[in-house]
Short mmCIF file of C-alpha atoms and ligand atoms in Angstrom, two decimals:
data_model
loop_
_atom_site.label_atom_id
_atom_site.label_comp_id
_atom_site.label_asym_id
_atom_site.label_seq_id
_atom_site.Cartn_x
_atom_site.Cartn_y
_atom_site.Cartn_z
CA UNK A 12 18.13 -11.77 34.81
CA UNK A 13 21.19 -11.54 32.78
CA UNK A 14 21.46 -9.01 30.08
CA UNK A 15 19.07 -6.33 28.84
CA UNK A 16 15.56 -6.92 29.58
CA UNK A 17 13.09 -5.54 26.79
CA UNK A 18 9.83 -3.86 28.38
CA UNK A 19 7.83 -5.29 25.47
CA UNK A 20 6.56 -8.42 27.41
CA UNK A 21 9.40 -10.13 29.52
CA UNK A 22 11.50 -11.32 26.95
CA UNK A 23 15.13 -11.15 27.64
CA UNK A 24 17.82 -9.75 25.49
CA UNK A 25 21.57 -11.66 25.94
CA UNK A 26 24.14 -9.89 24.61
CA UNK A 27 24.23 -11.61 21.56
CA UNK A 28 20.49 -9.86 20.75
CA UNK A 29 18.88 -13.93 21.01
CA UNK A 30 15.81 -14.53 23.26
CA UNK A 31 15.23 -16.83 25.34
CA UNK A 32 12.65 -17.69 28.07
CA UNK A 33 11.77 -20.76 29.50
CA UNK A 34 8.40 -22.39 30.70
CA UNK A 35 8.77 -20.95 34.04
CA UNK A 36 9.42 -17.58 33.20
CA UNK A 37 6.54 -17.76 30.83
CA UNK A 38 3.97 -18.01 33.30
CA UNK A 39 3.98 -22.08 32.45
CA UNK A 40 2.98 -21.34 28.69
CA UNK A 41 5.90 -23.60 26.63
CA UNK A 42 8.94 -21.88 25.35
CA UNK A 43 8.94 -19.93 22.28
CA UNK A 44 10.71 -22.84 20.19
CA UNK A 45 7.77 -25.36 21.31
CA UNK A 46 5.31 -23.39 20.29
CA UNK A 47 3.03 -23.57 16.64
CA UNK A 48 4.35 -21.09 14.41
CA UNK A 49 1.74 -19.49 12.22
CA UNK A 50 3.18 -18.51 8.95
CA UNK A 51 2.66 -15.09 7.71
CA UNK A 52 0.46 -15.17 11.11
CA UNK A 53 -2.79 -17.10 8.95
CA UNK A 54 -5.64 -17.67 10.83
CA UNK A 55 -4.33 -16.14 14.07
CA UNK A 56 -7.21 -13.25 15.43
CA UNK A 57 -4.91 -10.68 17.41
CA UNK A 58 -7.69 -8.09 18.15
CA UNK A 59 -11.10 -7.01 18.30
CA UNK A 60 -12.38 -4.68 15.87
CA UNK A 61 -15.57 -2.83 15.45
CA UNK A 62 -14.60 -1.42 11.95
CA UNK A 63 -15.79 -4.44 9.01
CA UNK A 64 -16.30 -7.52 9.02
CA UNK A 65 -14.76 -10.09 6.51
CA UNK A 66 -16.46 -13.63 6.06
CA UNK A 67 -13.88 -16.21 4.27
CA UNK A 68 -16.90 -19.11 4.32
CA UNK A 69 -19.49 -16.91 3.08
CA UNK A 70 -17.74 -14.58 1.24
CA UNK A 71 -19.76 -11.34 2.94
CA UNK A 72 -18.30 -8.32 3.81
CA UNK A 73 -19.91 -5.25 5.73
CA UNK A 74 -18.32 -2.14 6.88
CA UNK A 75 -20.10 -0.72 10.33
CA UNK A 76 -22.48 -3.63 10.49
CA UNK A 77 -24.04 -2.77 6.41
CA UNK A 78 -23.31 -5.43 3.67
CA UNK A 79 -20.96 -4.76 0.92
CA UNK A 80 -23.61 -4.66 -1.59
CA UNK A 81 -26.01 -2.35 0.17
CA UNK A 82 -23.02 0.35 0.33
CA UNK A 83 -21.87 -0.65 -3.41
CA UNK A 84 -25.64 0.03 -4.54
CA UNK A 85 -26.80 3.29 -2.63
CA UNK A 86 -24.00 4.91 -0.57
CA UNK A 87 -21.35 7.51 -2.42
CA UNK A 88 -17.77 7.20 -1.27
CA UNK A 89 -17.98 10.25 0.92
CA UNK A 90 -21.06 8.96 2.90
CA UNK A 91 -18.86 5.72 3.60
CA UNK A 92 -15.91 7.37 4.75
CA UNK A 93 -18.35 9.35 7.54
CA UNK A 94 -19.43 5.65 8.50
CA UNK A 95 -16.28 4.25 8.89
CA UNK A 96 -15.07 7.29 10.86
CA UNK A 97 -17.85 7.88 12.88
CA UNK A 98 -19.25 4.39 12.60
CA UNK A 99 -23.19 5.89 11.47
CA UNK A 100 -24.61 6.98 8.51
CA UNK A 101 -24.26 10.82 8.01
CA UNK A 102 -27.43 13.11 7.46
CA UNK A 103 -28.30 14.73 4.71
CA UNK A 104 -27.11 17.69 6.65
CA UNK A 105 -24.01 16.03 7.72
CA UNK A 106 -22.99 14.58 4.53
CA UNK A 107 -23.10 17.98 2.94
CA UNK A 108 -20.95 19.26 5.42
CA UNK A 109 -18.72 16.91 5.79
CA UNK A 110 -17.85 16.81 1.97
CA UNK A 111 -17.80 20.45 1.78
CA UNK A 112 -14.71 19.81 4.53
CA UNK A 113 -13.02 16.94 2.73
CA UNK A 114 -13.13 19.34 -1.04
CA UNK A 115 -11.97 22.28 1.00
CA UNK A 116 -8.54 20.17 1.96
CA UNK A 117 -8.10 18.93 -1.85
CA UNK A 118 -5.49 21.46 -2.49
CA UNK A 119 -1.88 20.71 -1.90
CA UNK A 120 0.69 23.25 -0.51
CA UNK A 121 3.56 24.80 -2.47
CA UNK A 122 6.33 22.82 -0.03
CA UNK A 123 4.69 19.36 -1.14
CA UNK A 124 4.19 20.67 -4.78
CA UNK A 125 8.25 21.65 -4.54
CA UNK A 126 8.90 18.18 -2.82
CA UNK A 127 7.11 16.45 -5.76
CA UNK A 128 8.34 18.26 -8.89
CA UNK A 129 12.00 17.73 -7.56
CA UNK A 130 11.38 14.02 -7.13
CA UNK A 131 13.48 12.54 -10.31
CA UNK A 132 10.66 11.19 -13.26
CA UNK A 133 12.02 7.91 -12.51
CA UNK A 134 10.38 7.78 -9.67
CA UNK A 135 7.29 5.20 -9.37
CA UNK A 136 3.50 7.50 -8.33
CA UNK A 137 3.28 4.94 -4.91
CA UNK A 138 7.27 6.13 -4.23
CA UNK A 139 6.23 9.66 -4.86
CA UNK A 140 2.95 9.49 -2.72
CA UNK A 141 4.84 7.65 -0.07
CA UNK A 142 7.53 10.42 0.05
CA UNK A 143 4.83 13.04 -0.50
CA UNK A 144 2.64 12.17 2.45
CA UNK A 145 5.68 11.68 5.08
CA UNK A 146 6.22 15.49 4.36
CA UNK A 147 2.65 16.06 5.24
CA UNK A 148 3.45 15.86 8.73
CA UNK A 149 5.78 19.05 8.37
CA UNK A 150 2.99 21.58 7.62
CA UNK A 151 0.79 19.62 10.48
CA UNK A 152 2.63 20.21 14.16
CA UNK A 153 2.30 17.00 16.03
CA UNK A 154 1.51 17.95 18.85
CA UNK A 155 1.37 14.22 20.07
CA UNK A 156 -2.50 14.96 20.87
CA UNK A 157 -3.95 11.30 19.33
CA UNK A 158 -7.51 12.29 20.35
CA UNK A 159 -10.16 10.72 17.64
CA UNK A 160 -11.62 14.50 16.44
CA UNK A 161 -7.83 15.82 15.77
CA UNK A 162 -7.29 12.46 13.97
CA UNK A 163 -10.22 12.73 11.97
CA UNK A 164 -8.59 16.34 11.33
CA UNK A 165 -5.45 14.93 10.03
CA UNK A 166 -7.29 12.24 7.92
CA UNK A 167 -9.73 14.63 6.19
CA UNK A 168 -6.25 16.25 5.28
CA UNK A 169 -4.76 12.96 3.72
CA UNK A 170 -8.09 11.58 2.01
CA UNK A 171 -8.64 14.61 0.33
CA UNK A 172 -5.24 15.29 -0.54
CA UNK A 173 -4.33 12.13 -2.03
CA UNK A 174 -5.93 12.13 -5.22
CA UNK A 175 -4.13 15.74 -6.05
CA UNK A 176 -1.00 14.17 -5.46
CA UNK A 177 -1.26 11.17 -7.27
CA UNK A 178 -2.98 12.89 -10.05
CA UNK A 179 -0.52 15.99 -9.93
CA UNK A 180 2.62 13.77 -9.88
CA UNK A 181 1.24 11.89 -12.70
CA UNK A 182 1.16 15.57 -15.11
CA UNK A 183 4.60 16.31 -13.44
CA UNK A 184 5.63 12.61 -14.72
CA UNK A 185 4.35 13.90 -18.46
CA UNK A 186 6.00 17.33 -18.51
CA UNK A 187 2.07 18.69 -17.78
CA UNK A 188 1.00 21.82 -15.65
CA UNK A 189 -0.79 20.35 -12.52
CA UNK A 190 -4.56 20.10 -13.10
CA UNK A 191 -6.46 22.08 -9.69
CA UNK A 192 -9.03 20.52 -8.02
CA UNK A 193 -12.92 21.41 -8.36
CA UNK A 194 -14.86 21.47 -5.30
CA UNK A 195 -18.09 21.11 -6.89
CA UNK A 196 -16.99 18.20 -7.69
CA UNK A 197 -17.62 14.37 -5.87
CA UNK A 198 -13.93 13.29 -4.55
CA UNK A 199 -14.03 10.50 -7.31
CA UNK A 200 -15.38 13.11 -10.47
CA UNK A 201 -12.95 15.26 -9.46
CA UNK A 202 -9.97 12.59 -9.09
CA UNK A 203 -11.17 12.09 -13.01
CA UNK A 204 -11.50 15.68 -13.58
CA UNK A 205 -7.38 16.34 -12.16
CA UNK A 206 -6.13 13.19 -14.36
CA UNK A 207 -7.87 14.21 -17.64
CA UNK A 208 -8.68 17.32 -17.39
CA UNK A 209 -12.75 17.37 -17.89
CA UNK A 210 -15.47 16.29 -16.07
CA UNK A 211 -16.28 12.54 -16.38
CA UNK A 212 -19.35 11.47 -17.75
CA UNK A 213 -22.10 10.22 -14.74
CA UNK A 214 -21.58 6.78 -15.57
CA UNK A 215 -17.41 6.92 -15.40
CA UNK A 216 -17.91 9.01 -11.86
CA UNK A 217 -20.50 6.62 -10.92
CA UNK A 218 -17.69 3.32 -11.58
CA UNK A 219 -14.79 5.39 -10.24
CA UNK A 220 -16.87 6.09 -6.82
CA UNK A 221 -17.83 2.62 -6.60
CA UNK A 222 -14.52 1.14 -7.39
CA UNK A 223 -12.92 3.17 -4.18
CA UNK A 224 -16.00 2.34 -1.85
CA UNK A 225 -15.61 -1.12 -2.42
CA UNK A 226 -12.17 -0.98 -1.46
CA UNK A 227 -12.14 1.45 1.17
CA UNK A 228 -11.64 -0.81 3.50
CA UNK A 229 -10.63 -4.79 4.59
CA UNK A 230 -9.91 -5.44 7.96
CA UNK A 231 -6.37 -6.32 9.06
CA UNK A 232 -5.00 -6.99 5.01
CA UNK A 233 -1.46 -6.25 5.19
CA UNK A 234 -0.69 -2.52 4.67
CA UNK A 235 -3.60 -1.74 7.39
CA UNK A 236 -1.93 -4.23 9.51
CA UNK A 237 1.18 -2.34 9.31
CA UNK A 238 -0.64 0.80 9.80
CA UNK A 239 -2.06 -0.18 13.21
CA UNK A 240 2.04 -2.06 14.04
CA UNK A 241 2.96 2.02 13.71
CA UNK A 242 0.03 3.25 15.60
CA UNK A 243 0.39 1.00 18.17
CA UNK A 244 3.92 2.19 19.17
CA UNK A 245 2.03 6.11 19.75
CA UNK A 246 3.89 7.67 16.66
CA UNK A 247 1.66 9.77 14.65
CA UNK A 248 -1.50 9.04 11.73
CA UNK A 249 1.21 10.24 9.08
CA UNK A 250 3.63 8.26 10.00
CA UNK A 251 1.58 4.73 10.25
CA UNK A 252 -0.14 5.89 6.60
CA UNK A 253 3.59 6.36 5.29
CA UNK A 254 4.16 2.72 6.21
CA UNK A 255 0.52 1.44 4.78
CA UNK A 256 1.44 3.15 1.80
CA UNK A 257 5.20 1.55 1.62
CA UNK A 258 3.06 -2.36 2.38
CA UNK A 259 0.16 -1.84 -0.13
CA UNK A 260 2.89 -1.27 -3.49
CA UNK A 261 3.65 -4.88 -3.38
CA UNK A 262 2.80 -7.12 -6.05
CA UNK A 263 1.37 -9.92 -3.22
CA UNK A 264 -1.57 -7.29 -2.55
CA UNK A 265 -1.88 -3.92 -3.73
CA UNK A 266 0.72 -4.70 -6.98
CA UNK A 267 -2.00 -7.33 -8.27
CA UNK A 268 -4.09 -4.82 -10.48
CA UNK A 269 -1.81 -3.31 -12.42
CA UNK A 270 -0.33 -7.21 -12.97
CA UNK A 271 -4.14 -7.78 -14.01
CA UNK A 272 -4.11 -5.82 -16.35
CA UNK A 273 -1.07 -6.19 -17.89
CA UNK A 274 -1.80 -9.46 -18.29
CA UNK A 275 -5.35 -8.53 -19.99
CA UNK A 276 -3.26 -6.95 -22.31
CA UNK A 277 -1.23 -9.80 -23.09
CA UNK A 278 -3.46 -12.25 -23.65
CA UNK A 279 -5.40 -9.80 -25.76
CA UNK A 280 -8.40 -12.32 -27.24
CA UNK A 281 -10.99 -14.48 -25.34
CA UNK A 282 -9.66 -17.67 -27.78
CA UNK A 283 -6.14 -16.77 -26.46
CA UNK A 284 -7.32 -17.48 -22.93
CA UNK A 285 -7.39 -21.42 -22.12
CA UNK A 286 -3.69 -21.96 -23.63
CA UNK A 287 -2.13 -18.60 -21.60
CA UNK A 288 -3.95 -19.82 -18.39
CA UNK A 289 -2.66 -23.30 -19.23
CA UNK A 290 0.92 -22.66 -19.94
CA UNK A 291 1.29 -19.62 -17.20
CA UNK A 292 -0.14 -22.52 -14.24
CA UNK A 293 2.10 -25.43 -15.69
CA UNK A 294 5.42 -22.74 -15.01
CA UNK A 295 3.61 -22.50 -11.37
CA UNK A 296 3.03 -18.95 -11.79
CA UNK A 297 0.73 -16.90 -9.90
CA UNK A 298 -2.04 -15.72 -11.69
CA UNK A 299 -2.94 -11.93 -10.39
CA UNK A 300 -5.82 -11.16 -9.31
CA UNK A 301 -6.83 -14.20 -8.08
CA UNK A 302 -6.93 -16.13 -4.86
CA UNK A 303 -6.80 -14.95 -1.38
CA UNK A 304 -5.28 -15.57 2.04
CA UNK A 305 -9.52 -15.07 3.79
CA UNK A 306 -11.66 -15.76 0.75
CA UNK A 307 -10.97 -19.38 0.63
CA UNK A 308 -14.17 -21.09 0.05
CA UNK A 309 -16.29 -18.56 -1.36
CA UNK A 310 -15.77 -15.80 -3.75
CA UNK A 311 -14.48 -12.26 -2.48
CA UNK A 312 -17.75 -10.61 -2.41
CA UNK A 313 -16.59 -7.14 -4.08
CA UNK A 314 -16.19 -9.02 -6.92
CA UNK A 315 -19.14 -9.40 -8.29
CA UNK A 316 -20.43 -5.69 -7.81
CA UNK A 317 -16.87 -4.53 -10.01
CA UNK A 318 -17.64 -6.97 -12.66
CA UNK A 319 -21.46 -5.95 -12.94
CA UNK A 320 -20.12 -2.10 -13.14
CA UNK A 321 -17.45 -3.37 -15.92
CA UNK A 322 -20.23 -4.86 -17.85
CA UNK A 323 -22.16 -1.65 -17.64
CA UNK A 324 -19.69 0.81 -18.52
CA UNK A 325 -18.66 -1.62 -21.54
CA UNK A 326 -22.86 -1.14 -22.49
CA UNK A 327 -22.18 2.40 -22.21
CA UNK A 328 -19.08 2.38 -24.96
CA UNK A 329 -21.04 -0.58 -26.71
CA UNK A 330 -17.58 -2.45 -26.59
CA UNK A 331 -17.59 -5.52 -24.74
CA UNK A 332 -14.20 -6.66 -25.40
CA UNK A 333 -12.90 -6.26 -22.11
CA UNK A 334 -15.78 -8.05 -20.07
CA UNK A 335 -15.41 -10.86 -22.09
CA UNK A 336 -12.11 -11.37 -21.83
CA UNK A 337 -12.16 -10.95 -18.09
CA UNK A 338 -14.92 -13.47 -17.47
CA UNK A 339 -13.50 -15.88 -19.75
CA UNK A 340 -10.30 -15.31 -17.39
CA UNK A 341 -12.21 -15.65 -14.48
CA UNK A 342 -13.96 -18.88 -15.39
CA UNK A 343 -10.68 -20.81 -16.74
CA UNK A 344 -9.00 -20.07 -13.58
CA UNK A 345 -11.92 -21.18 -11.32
CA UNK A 346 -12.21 -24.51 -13.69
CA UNK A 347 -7.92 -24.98 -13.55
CA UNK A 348 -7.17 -24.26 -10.28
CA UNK A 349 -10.70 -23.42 -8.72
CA UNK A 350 -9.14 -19.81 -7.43
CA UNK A 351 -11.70 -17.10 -7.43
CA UNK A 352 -11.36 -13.46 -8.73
CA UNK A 353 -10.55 -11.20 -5.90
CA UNK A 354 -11.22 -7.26 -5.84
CA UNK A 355 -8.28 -6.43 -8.18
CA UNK A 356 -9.26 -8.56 -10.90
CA UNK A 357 -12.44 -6.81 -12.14
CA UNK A 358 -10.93 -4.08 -10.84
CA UNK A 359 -8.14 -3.48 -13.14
CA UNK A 360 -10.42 -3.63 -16.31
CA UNK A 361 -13.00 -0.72 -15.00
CA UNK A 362 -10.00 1.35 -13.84
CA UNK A 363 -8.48 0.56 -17.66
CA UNK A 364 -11.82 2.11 -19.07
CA UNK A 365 -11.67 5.18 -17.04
CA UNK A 366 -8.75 6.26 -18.46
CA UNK A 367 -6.69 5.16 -15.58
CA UNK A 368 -2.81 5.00 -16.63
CA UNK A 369 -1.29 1.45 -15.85
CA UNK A 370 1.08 2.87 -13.56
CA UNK A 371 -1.52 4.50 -11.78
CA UNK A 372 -3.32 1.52 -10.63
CA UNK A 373 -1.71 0.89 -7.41
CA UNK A 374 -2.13 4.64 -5.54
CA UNK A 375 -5.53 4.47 -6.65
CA UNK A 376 -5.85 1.33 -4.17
CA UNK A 377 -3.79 3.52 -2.00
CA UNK A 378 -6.37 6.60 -2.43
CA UNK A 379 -9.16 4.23 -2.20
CA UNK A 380 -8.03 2.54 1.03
CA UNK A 381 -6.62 5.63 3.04
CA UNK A 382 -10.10 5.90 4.96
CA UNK A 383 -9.70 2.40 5.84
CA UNK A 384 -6.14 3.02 7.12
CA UNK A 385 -6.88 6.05 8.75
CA UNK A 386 -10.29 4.19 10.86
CA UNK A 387 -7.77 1.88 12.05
CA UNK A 388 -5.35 3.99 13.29
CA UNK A 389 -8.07 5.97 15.52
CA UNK A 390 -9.28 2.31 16.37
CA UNK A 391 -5.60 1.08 17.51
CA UNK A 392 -5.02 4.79 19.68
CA UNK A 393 -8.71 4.31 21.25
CA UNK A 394 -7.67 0.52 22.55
CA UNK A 395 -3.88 0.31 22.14
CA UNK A 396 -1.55 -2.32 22.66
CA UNK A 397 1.68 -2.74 21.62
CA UNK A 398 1.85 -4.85 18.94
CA UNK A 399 5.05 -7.63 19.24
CA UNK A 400 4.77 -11.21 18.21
CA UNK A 401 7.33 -13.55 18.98
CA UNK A 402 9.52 -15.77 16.51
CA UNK A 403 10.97 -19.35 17.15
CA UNK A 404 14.66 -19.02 16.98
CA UNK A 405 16.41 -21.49 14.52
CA UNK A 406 19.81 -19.98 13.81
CA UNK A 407 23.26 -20.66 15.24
CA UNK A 408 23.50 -21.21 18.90
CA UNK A 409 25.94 -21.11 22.24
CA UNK A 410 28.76 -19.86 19.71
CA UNK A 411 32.03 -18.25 21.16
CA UNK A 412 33.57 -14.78 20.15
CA UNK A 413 37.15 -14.75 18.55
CA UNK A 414 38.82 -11.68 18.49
CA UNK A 415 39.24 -10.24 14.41
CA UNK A 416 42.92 -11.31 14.42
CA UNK A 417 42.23 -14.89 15.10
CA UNK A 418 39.23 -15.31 12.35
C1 LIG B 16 -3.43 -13.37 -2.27
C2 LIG B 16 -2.43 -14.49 -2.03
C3 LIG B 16 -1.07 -13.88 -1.69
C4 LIG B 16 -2.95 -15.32 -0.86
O1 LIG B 16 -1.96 -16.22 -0.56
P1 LIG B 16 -2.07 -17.36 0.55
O2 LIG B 16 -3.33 -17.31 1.29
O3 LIG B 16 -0.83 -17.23 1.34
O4 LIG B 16 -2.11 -18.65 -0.31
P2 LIG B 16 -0.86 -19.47 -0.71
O5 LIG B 16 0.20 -18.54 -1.21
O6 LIG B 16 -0.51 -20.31 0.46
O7 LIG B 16 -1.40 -20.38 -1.89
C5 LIG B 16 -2.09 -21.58 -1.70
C6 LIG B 16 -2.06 -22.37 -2.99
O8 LIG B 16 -2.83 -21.70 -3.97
C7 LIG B 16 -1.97 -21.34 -5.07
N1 LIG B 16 -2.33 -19.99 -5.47
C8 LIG B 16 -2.77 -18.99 -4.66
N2 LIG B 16 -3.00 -17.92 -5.38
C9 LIG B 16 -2.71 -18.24 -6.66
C10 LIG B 16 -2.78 -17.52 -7.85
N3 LIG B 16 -3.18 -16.25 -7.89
N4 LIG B 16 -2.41 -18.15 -8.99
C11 LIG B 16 -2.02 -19.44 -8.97
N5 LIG B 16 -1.95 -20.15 -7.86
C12 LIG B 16 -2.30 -19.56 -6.71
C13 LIG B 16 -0.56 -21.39 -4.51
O9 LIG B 16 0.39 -21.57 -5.53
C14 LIG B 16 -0.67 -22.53 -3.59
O10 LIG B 16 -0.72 -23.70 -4.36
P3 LIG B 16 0.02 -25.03 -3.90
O11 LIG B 16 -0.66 -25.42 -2.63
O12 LIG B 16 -0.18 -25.96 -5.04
O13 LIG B 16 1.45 -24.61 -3.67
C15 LIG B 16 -2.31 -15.39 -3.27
O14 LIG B 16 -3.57 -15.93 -3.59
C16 LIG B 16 -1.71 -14.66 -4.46
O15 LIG B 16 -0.49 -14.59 -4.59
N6 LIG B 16 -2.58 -14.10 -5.37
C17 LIG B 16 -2.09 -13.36 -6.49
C18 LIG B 16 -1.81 -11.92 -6.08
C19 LIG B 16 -3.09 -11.16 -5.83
O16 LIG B 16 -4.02 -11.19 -6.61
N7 LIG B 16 -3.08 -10.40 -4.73
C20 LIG B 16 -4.18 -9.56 -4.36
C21 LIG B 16 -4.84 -10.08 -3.12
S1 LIG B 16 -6.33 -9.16 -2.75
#
């Protein structure tokens, strides 16, 4: 073999960086440039996993083996994150325990508080959590041990400490004194308490604990795809969050709420609704909040449970401007372009009622969906494999070197 042979799965490297292998060095599969190409890898299974299951065709969704709905009607977030981690129910005794570990770890240390209040105002909260939870890692020794308990360890450390950051950055943002957690507190009560400063009423701690359970977690989306890419080289849980955290901001997935919302805002009255639906799909634009690359055929499940906790905290302010608006939404788009809402539509309008800031909307996906992230890094250690697709090369070929001068 000529050139520098990669160990990641016999392709070779010429010196001008372009792979090639043939049929017969392939083990007779066909050469790279023969074979389908799945686009942004649709469709293509490239593990097993014993962490949730997502049905496109029936639009179900169960974490552990237990529906959606079940988890969105009795479980707390707390009791969900033990099930994802440890992949049973906790006790009554364990529960209690294990919250009492995840409020102990809410505080945040002086070096990150330093690292965050020198971070320019500028600065967007998923920048700032990103930057905030690579320096982590300095006050936690890797000591390259990737063993499940000193992972759940490290992700006690991030769940719990998310919410302080995001909230705390947000204050540093306004010119506030950081707000300090309260450990009598439920992780999503207190993630109210830090942002406003009082306890939230049952009902808003209620919505806010629902709205993170239901998107705790989602199989191999993209940012816990990229998460388990990390993992699966062997670098460390704070490293492959740091890179989950970087995938979720994008409008395509995480990015859709706050878009939501925004344009909530804009169209401002249900009678507005038909004509901005209208004119925004004539311009081909993509309407947030809807659609999505598994829930093709029937509706994303987590849906519905958002919208009924919408219309419920609307009873509760006895102001049901905003679930009107977002079913008439809902309904034109399904009619137009028969795209259903997926979990950041409904979404956006119950964070909106807590009291959420706009700009807040996307690291509260991100402190929603770190147990997820974190399950799946354990999962990739306990059954790792490098993960390294191929592509089909179609740039310039067989082209010859001229020295500088003669260019
Ligand atoms: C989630 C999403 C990226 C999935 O994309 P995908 O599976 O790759 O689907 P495609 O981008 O191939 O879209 C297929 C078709 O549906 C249309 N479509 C998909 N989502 C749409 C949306 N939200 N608004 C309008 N049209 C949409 C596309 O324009 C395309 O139409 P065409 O065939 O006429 O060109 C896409 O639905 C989207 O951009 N949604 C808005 C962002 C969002 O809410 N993200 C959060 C996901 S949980």
């Amino acid at each position: 073999m000529s050139g520098n042979a990669e160990a990641d799965g016999g392709v070779e490297t010429t010196a001008r960086g372009i792979e090639t292998q043939t049929a017969s060095e392939n083990g007779g599969a066909p050469s790279v440039n023969a074979r389908p190409i799945a686009e942004g890898l649709a469709g293509v299974v490239i593990a097993q996993s014993e962490i949730c299951e997502v049905n496109g065709e029936r639009g179900t969704l169960s974490y552990r083996g237990y529906d959606i709905g079940e988890l969105a009607c009795h479980a707390t977030f707390e009791e969900t994150v033990y099930l994802l981690w440890y992949g049973e129910l906790p006790t009554e005794n364990a529960l209690r325990t294990f919250s009492a570990n995840l409020a102990a770890e809410r505080e945040i240390e002086e070096t990150i508080w330093r690292i965050l209040t020198a971070l320019p105002c500028s600065v967007e909260p998923m920048d700032a959590l990103r930057t905030a939870v690579s320096a982590l890692s300095c006050s936690d020794a890797d000591d390259g041990d990737r063993c499940l308990n000193s992972n759940i360890e490290k992700a006690t450390r991030l769940v719990a400490k998310f919410p302080t950051i995001v909230a705390n950055y947000y204050h540093h943002r306004q010119g506030e004194p950081p707000i300090h957690p309260d450990p009598t507190l439920s992780h999503a009560a207190n993630f109210l308490h830090m942002l406003h400063g009082e306890h939230p009423t049952d009902m808003a701690a209620r919505a806010m604990d629902m709205t993170m359970l239901l998107m705790a977690e989602h199989g191999f989306n993209a940012s816990t795809f990229a998460a388990r890419v990390t993992a699966a080289t062997l670098s460390d849980i704070y490293s492959a969050i740091t890179t989950a955290i970087g995938t979720l901001k994008g409008p395509l997935h995480g990015g859709a709420n706050r878009r939501a919302m925004k344009m909530m805002l804009d169209i401002g009255d249900v009678d507005q609704v038909v004509p901005y639906i209208e004119e925004a799909l004539a311009r081909k634009e993509r309407i947030m909040g809807f659609g999505h690359r598994v829930y093709k055929s029937a509706p994303d499940p987590r849906s519905a449970y958002l919208r009924g906790r919408l219309y419920e905290l609307c009873a509760e302010r006895g102001d049901f401007h905003l679930y009107e608006l977002a079913t008439a939404i809902a309904e034109t788009v399904e009619a137009k372009k028969g795209l259903y809402p997926n979990v950041d539509f409904y979404a956006a309008p119950l964070l909106y009622l807590l009291g959420i800031p706009l700009d807040l909307f996307v690291a509260v996906f991100a402190i929603s969906r770190i147990p997820g992230w974190s399950t799946h890094v354990m999962e990739q250690y306990a059954r790792n494999r490098l993960i390294r697709p191929l592509s089909a090369y179609v740039g310039p070929k067989d082209r010859t070197y001229h020295p500088r001068h003669e260019r």
